Amino acid sequence: MICGLRVIGSVGSILKKELSIGNVLLVCSLKAPLLSQHNRTGCTQTASNPTGSYATCNLSLRPDSNGLGPKRFYKQAFTVERIPGVHCVSLDGKLLRTRTGKFLESHCRELSLVVASEWEAQQSRIRPSSMPVTSLLTTSIDLTKEHRQQFLKTLLEFFNTDTVCIRASYPEGLVLRQRVLWDPLIAYLSENWNIQIRTSEDLFGISQDSESLERVYRYLESQSSLFITALHSATSTAKSLIIGLALSEKAISTKQAMEACRCEEDFQIQYWGDVEGCHDIDRADTFVRLTSASLVFSLIRTFPECFQ
């Protein structure tokens, strides 16, 4: 599955390639999309014939109460270069489209391979929750200007109520734990971004310096829709823009981001114990979301030319 640090996908069986991206190891099987004589001429498209002879498949997966989507309706998932430099995800030769009708594609072949691996890893029933990178890419493709602005607004709101900035006054063990895990994050952003970050013991949050907010906003506004989508996912998961930004710049690992955003919960668990079916599920969900965002950040850093 894609949700771990190691991803093994069976996207065909002809060629195996190992991709090391950041701290995430991907082992994907690649296959040239030669499905039939009819499709064979359409594998490498030209700008004048953008859809070629491919059929398309709209992406609309509505899970039931158990989190299961429809039955798996395809045999193979792989990538197709729809036009030169643009890699689309294909299910049995049908190019996937998002809910708004846009192709599920990327200029980054490695990203498309990850998405195809998520689809190939599905069993008899499709589990949308087990395809976090698909979700991030789909959201970014369908992101309108209005929704993008709403994402930016939400990210700045997180900055004013950031988990890392809201400190406990007691017990002493928790206060010390917060200092150890959170102070380095504040120091990193303050130094590298040249901004002032305030902290408070007020549970209702604190207003950050307007100049700092403006600087963060200008930076976010200049980023790609995929970056904004991944950052929004990481930030909402961690309840912290500071953790999200540190993760995006590889200042911390996914494990460190987990420790930082679960600082108080893990401290309480030390005293009151782990609730099975609650804390373990929350940890797994947090890990999946942060790992998928971290993978996207790694791809953006490694192949910046694909995300202009």
Coordinates of C-alpha atoms in Angstrom, one line a residue:
M1 CA 0.0 0.0 0.0
I2 CA 1.0 3.6 -0.5
C3 CA 0.4 4.6 3.1
G4 CA 3.7 3.3 4.5
L5 CA 7.3 4.4 3.9
R6 CA 7.8 1.5 1.5
V7 CA 5.4 1.2 -1.5
I8 CA 5.3 -1.9 -3.6
G9 CA 3.1 -1.6 -6.7
S10 CA 2.4 -4.1 -9.4
V11 CA 1.9 -1.8 -12.3
G12 CA 2.6 -4.3 -15.0
S13 CA 5.4 -6.9 -15.0
I14 CA 7.9 -6.1 -17.7
L15 CA 10.3 -3.7 -16.0
K16 CA 11.1 -2.9 -12.4
K17 CA 12.6 0.4 -11.3
E18 CA 13.5 1.6 -7.9
L19 CA 12.9 5.3 -7.1
S20 CA 14.4 6.8 -4.1
I21 CA 12.6 10.1 -3.3
G22 CA 13.7 11.9 -0.1
N23 CA 13.2 9.4 2.7
V24 CA 10.5 7.4 0.9
L25 CA 11.4 4.3 -1.1
L26 CA 9.2 3.4 -4.0
V27 CA 9.4 0.1 -5.7
C28 CA 7.1 0.2 -8.7
S29 CA 6.7 -2.2 -11.7
L30 CA 6.4 -0.3 -14.9
K31 CA 4.9 -1.4 -18.1
A32 CA 4.7 0.2 -21.5
P33 CA 0.9 0.8 -22.1
L34 CA 0.6 -1.6 -25.1
L35 CA -2.9 -2.8 -24.4
S36 CA -4.0 -3.5 -27.9
Q37 CA -3.3 -2.8 -31.5
H38 CA -6.0 -0.2 -31.4
N39 CA -4.3 1.7 -28.5
R40 CA -0.8 1.1 -29.5
T41 CA -0.5 4.1 -31.8
G42 CA -1.9 6.4 -29.1
C43 CA 0.7 5.7 -26.4
T44 CA 2.7 8.8 -27.2
Q45 CA 0.3 11.6 -28.0
T46 CA 0.9 14.9 -29.7
A47 CA -0.4 18.3 -28.9
S48 CA -2.7 18.2 -32.0
N49 CA -4.2 15.0 -30.8
P50 CA -4.4 15.3 -27.0
T51 CA -6.8 12.4 -26.3
G52 CA -5.7 10.0 -29.0
S53 CA -7.8 6.8 -29.2
Y54 CA -8.2 6.4 -25.4
A55 CA -11.5 6.0 -23.7
T56 CA -11.8 7.9 -20.4
C57 CA -13.1 7.0 -16.9
N58 CA -14.5 9.6 -14.6
L59 CA -13.2 9.4 -11.0
S60 CA -16.2 9.4 -8.6
L61 CA -15.8 7.0 -5.6
R62 CA -18.4 7.3 -2.9
P63 CA -17.5 5.0 0.0
D64 CA -20.2 3.2 2.0
S65 CA -20.5 3.3 5.8
N66 CA -17.6 0.9 6.0
G67 CA -15.3 3.1 4.0
L68 CA -15.5 0.8 0.9
G69 CA -16.1 2.2 -2.6
P70 CA -17.2 0.2 -5.6
K71 CA -15.9 -3.2 -6.7
R72 CA -12.6 -3.1 -8.5
F73 CA -13.6 -2.7 -12.1
Y74 CA -10.2 -2.8 -13.8
K75 CA -7.4 -5.3 -14.2
Q76 CA -4.3 -3.1 -14.5
A77 CA -3.4 0.5 -13.5
F78 CA -0.4 2.2 -15.1
T79 CA 0.7 5.6 -16.6
V80 CA 0.3 6.8 -20.1
E81 CA 2.1 9.8 -21.6
R82 CA -1.0 11.5 -23.0
I83 CA 1.0 14.3 -24.6
P84 CA 4.8 14.7 -24.4
G85 CA 5.7 15.4 -20.8
V86 CA 2.3 14.9 -19.4
H87 CA 1.6 11.5 -17.7
C88 CA -1.9 10.4 -17.1
V89 CA -3.2 7.5 -14.9
S90 CA -4.8 4.8 -17.0
L91 CA -7.1 1.9 -15.9
D92 CA -7.2 -0.8 -18.6
G93 CA -6.5 1.8 -21.3
K94 CA -9.1 4.3 -20.0
L95 CA -7.6 7.6 -18.9
L96 CA -8.8 8.6 -15.5
R97 CA -10.6 12.0 -15.1
T98 CA -11.4 13.9 -12.0
R99 CA -14.9 14.8 -10.9
T100 CA -14.8 18.0 -12.9
G101 CA -13.8 16.1 -16.1
K102 CA -10.1 17.0 -16.1
F103 CA -7.5 14.3 -16.7
L104 CA -5.8 12.8 -13.6
E105 CA -2.3 13.6 -14.7
S106 CA 0.9 15.3 -13.9
H107 CA 4.1 16.6 -15.6
C108 CA 5.9 14.5 -13.0
R109 CA 6.0 10.9 -14.1
E110 CA 7.1 9.8 -10.7
L111 CA 4.0 11.3 -9.1
S112 CA 1.7 9.6 -11.7
L113 CA 3.4 6.3 -10.9
V114 CA 2.7 6.7 -7.2
V115 CA -1.0 7.4 -8.0
A116 CA -1.1 4.4 -10.4
S117 CA 0.5 2.2 -7.7
E118 CA -2.3 3.2 -5.3
W119 CA -4.9 2.1 -7.8
E120 CA -3.0 -1.1 -8.6
A121 CA -2.8 -2.0 -4.8
Q122 CA -6.6 -2.0 -4.5
Q123 CA -8.2 -5.4 -3.7
S124 CA -11.7 -6.6 -4.6
R125 CA -13.3 -3.4 -3.3
I126 CA -11.8 0.1 -3.7
R127 CA -10.9 1.9 -0.5
P128 CA -10.6 5.6 -1.2
S129 CA -9.0 6.2 2.2
S130 CA -6.1 4.0 1.1
M131 CA -5.3 6.4 -1.8
P132 CA -4.1 9.6 -0.1
V133 CA -1.8 10.7 -3.0
T134 CA -4.6 10.2 -5.5
S135 CA -6.8 12.5 -3.3
L136 CA -4.1 15.2 -3.1
L137 CA -3.5 15.2 -6.8
T138 CA -7.2 15.2 -7.7
T139 CA -7.9 18.0 -5.3
S140 CA -5.1 20.1 -6.7
I141 CA -6.2 19.6 -10.3
D142 CA -9.8 20.6 -9.5
L143 CA -8.7 23.5 -7.2
T144 CA -10.5 26.7 -8.4
K145 CA -9.2 30.2 -7.6
E146 CA -11.9 30.6 -5.0
H147 CA -11.0 27.3 -3.3
R148 CA -7.3 28.1 -3.5
Q149 CA -7.9 31.4 -1.7
Q150 CA -10.0 29.6 0.9
F151 CA -7.1 27.2 1.5
L152 CA -4.7 30.1 1.9
K153 CA -7.1 31.8 4.3
T154 CA -7.4 28.6 6.4
L155 CA -3.6 28.1 6.5
L156 CA -3.2 31.6 7.9
E157 CA -5.9 31.0 10.4
F158 CA -4.0 27.9 11.6
F159 CA -1.0 30.2 12.1
N160 CA -2.9 32.2 14.7
T161 CA -4.1 29.1 16.6
D162 CA -1.0 27.0 15.9
T163 CA -0.6 24.0 18.1
V164 CA 3.1 24.8 18.5
C165 CA 2.3 28.3 19.7
I166 CA -0.3 27.3 22.4
R167 CA 1.7 26.2 25.4
A168 CA 0.7 24.4 28.6
S169 CA 1.5 26.0 32.0
Y170 CA 1.5 22.6 33.8
P171 CA 2.3 19.8 34.4
E172 CA 6.0 20.3 34.3
G173 CA 6.6 17.2 32.3
L174 CA 4.3 18.4 29.5
V175 CA 5.8 21.9 29.5
L176 CA 9.3 20.4 29.1
R177 CA 8.1 18.0 26.4
Q178 CA 6.6 21.0 24.4
R179 CA 9.8 22.9 24.7
V180 CA 11.9 20.0 23.4
L181 CA 9.6 19.2 20.5
W182 CA 8.3 22.7 19.6
D183 CA 11.0 25.3 20.3
P184 CA 13.3 24.0 17.6
L185 CA 10.5 24.4 15.0
I186 CA 9.9 28.0 16.0
A187 CA 13.6 28.7 16.0
Y188 CA 13.9 27.2 12.5
L189 CA 11.1 29.2 11.0
S190 CA 12.1 32.4 12.8
E191 CA 15.6 32.2 11.6
N192 CA 15.1 31.0 8.0
W193 CA 12.0 33.1 7.3
N194 CA 13.1 36.1 9.3
I195 CA 9.7 36.3 11.0
Q196 CA 8.6 36.7 14.6
I197 CA 6.5 33.9 16.1
R198 CA 4.6 34.5 19.3
T199 CA 3.6 31.9 21.8
S200 CA 1.0 32.0 24.5
E201 CA -0.7 29.9 27.2
D202 CA -4.1 31.3 26.1
L203 CA -6.2 28.4 24.8
F204 CA -8.0 30.7 22.4
G205 CA -4.8 31.4 20.4
I206 CA -2.7 34.4 19.7
S207 CA -2.6 37.0 16.9
Q208 CA 0.7 36.7 15.1
D209 CA 2.6 39.8 13.9
S210 CA 0.9 41.2 10.8
E211 CA 4.3 41.5 9.0
S212 CA 4.9 37.8 9.6
L213 CA 1.5 36.9 8.4
E214 CA 2.0 38.9 5.2
R215 CA 5.4 37.3 4.6
V216 CA 3.9 33.8 5.0
Y217 CA 1.0 34.7 2.7
R218 CA 3.2 36.0 -0.1
Y219 CA 5.2 32.7 0.1
L220 CA 2.2 30.5 0.0
E221 CA 0.6 32.5 -2.8
S222 CA 3.6 31.8 -5.0
Q223 CA 3.4 28.0 -4.6
S224 CA 1.8 25.5 -6.9
S225 CA -1.7 24.2 -6.3
L226 CA -0.3 20.8 -5.5
F227 CA 2.0 22.2 -2.8
I228 CA -0.9 24.2 -1.3
T229 CA -3.1 21.1 -1.3
A230 CA -0.4 19.0 0.4
L231 CA 0.4 21.7 2.9
H232 CA -3.3 22.2 3.7
S233 CA -3.6 18.4 4.4
A234 CA -0.5 18.3 6.6
T235 CA -1.4 21.5 8.4
S236 CA -5.0 20.4 9.1
T237 CA -3.8 17.0 10.3
A238 CA -1.1 18.5 12.6
K239 CA -3.3 21.5 13.6
S240 CA -0.1 23.4 12.9
L241 CA 1.1 25.5 9.9
I242 CA 4.5 25.6 11.5
I243 CA 4.8 21.8 11.5
G244 CA 3.4 21.7 7.9
L245 CA 6.0 24.2 6.7
A246 CA 8.9 22.5 8.5
L247 CA 7.8 19.2 6.9
S248 CA 7.6 20.8 3.4
E249 CA 11.2 22.0 3.7
K250 CA 12.5 18.7 5.1
A251 CA 13.5 20.5 8.3
I252 CA 11.8 17.5 10.1
S253 CA 11.0 14.0 9.1
T254 CA 7.5 12.5 9.1
K255 CA 8.3 10.8 12.4
Q256 CA 9.3 14.1 14.0
A257 CA 6.2 15.7 12.6
M258 CA 4.2 12.9 14.2
E259 CA 5.9 13.4 17.6
A260 CA 5.4 17.2 17.4
C261 CA 1.7 17.2 16.5
R262 CA 0.9 14.4 19.0
C263 CA 2.9 15.9 21.8
E264 CA 0.0 16.3 24.3
E265 CA -1.8 13.1 23.3
D266 CA 1.3 10.9 23.8
F267 CA 2.0 12.6 27.1
Q268 CA -1.5 11.7 28.4
I269 CA -1.1 8.1 27.1
Q270 CA 2.0 7.7 29.2
Y271 CA -0.2 8.2 32.3
W272 CA -3.6 6.9 31.3
G273 CA -2.8 4.3 28.7
D274 CA -3.6 3.6 25.1
V275 CA -7.2 3.2 24.1
E276 CA -7.4 0.4 21.5
G277 CA -9.6 1.3 18.5
C278 CA -9.1 5.0 19.2
H279 CA -5.5 6.2 19.7
D280 CA -4.1 3.5 17.4
I281 CA -6.5 4.5 14.6
D282 CA -5.7 8.1 15.1
R283 CA -2.0 7.5 14.9
A284 CA -2.3 5.4 11.7
D285 CA -4.5 8.1 10.1
T286 CA -2.1 10.9 11.1
F287 CA 0.8 8.8 9.8
V288 CA -0.9 8.2 6.4
R289 CA -1.8 11.9 5.9
L290 CA 1.7 13.2 6.9
T291 CA 3.5 10.6 4.9
S292 CA 1.5 11.3 1.7
A293 CA 2.1 15.0 2.1
S294 CA 5.8 14.5 2.8
L295 CA 6.0 12.4 -0.4
V296 CA 4.4 15.1 -2.4
F297 CA 6.8 17.7 -0.9
S298 CA 9.8 15.5 -1.8
L299 CA 8.7 15.2 -5.4
I300 CA 8.2 18.9 -5.7
R301 CA 11.7 19.5 -4.3
T302 CA 13.3 16.8 -6.5
F303 CA 11.5 17.8 -9.7
P304 CA 10.7 21.5 -9.3
E305 CA 10.5 22.0 -13.1
C306 CA 7.4 19.7 -13.1
F307 CA 5.4 21.9 -10.8
Q308 CA 5.8 25.4 -12.1

